[in-house]
Coordinates of C-alpha atoms in Angstrom, one line a residue:
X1 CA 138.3 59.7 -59.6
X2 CA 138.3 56.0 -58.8
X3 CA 141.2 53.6 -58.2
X4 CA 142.1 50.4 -56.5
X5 CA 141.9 52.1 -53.2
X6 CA 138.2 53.3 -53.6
X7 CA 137.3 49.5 -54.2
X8 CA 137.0 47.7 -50.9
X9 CA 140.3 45.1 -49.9
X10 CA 137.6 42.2 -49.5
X11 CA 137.4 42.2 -53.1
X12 CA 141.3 43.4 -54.4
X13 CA 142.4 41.1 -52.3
X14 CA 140.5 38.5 -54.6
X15 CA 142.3 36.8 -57.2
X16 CA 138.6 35.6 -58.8
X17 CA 137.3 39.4 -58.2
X18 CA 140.4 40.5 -60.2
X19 CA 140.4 38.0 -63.2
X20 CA 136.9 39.3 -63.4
X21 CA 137.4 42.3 -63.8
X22 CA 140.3 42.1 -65.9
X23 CA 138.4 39.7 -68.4
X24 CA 136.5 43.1 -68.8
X25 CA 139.2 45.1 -69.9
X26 CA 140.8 42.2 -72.1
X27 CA 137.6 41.5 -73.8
X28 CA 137.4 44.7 -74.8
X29 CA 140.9 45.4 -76.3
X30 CA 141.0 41.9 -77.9
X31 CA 136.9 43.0 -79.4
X32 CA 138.7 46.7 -80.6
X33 CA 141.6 45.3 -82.2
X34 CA 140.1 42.0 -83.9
X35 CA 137.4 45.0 -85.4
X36 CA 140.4 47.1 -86.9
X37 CA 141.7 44.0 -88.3
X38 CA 138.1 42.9 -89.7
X39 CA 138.4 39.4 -87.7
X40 CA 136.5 37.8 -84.9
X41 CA 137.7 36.3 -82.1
X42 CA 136.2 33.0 -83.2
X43 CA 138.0 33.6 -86.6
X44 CA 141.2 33.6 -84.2
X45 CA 140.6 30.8 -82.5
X46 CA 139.6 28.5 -85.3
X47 CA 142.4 29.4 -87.9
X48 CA 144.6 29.1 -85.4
X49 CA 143.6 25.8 -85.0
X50 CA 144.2 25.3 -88.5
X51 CA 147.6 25.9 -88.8
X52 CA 148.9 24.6 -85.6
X53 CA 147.2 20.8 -86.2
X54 CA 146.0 20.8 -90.0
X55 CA 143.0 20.1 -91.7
X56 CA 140.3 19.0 -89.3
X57 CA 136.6 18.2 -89.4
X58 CA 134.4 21.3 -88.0
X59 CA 133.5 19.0 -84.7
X60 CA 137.1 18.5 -83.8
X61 CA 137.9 22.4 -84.4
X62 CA 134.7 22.9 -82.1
X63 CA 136.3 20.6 -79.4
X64 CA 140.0 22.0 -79.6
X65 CA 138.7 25.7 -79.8
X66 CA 135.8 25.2 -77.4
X67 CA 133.5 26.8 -79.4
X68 CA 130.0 25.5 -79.7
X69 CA 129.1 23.5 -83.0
X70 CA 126.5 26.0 -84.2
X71 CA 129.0 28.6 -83.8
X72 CA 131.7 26.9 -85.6
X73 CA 129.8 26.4 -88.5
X74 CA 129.2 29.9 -88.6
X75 CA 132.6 31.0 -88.3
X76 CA 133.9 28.4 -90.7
X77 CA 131.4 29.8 -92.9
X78 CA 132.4 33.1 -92.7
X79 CA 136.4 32.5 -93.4
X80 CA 135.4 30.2 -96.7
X81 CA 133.5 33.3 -97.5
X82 CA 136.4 35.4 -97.3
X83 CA 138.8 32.8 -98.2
X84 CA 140.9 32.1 -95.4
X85 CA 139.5 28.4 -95.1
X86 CA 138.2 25.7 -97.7
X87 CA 136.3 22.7 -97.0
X88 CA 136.2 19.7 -99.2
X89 CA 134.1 16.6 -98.3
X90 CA 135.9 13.8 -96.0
X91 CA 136.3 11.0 -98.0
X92 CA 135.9 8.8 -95.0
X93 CA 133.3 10.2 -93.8
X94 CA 129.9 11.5 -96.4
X95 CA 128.5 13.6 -94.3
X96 CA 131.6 15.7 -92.7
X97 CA 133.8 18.3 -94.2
X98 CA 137.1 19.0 -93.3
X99 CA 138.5 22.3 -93.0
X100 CA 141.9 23.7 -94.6
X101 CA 143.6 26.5 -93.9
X102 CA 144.6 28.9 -97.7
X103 CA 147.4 31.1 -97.8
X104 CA 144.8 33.5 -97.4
X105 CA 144.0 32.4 -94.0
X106 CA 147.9 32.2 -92.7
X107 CA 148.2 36.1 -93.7
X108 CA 144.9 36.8 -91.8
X109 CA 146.6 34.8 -88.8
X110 CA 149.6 36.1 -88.9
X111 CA 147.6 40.0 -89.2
X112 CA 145.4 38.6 -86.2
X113 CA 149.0 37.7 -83.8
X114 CA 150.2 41.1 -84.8
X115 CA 146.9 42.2 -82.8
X116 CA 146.7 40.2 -80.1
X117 CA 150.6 40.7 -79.0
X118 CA 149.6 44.5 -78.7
X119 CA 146.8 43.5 -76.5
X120 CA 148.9 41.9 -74.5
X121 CA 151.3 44.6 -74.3
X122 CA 149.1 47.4 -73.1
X123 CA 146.4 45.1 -71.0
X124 CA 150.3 43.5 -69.1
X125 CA 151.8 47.0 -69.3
X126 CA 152.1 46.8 -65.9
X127 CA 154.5 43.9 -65.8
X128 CA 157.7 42.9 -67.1
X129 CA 158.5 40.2 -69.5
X130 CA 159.3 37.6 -66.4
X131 CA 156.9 38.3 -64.2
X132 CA 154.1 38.2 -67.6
X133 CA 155.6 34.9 -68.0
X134 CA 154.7 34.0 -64.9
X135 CA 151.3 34.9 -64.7
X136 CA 150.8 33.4 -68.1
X137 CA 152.3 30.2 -66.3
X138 CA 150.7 30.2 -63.5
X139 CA 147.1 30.8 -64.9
X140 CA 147.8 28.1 -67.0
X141 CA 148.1 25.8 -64.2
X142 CA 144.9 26.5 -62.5
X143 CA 143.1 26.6 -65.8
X144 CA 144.3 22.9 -66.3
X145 CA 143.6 21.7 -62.6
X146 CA 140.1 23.6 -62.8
X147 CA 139.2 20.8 -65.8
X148 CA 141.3 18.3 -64.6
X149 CA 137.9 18.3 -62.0

């Protein structure tokens, strides 16, 4: 039952119809694996953060991660708790705490990659290594011309 033929060309002929709907199916894998793991996808995001730029203040891991301020908290919250992030006070700054990533939190990264690579796999089973590489760099350059404005 059901297929790509069913579903009227107007819309699979749609590139924003299709990221739609694959945004679906990607949500879901990356939500099913980050649960087997124990992680969040804002865990993800934020530790990964961490280790590619350092220690940061929770508004600048907001701004790289694009994840809202109240949520960061949270989230930053929730890895002290479990100990893959520290904060200690910004000495520049009395107010602000800046974020580290612990050993801890690198294993829990490296655990969350391991994840994410097999949602890759099975949501761009269809493809082959080239032609993932191109979509990957060709949604990349829309994404960056969509903010560009």
């Amino acid at each position: 039952m059901g297929g790509m033929d069913e579903i009227p060309r107007r819309l699979t002929e749609k590139p924003s119809w299709l990221l739609t709907q694959l945004t679906v199916h990607a949500r879901r894998l990356v939500s099913e694996g980050f649960a087997e793991a124990g992680a969040r996808g804002y865990h993800y995001r934020i530790l990964a953060a961490l280790d590619e730029f350092g220690p940061a203040s929770q508004a600048d891991l907001g701004r790289r991660c694009r994840v809202d301020r109240s949520d960061v908290v949270a989230a930053v919250n929730q890895l002290a708790e479990l100990g893959y992030a520290e904060r200690t006070p910004d000495p520049d700054h009395g107010r602000r705490n800046i974020v580290h990533l612990t050993k801890a939190g690198g294993r829990q990264l490296r655990r969350m990659d391991k994840v994410l690579d097999g949602v890759q796999d099975e949501l761009l089973a269809a493809l082959s290594a080239e032609e993932r590489a191109t979509l990957v760099r060709l949604l990349g350059r829309v994404l960056a011309d969509q903010e560009a404005g």
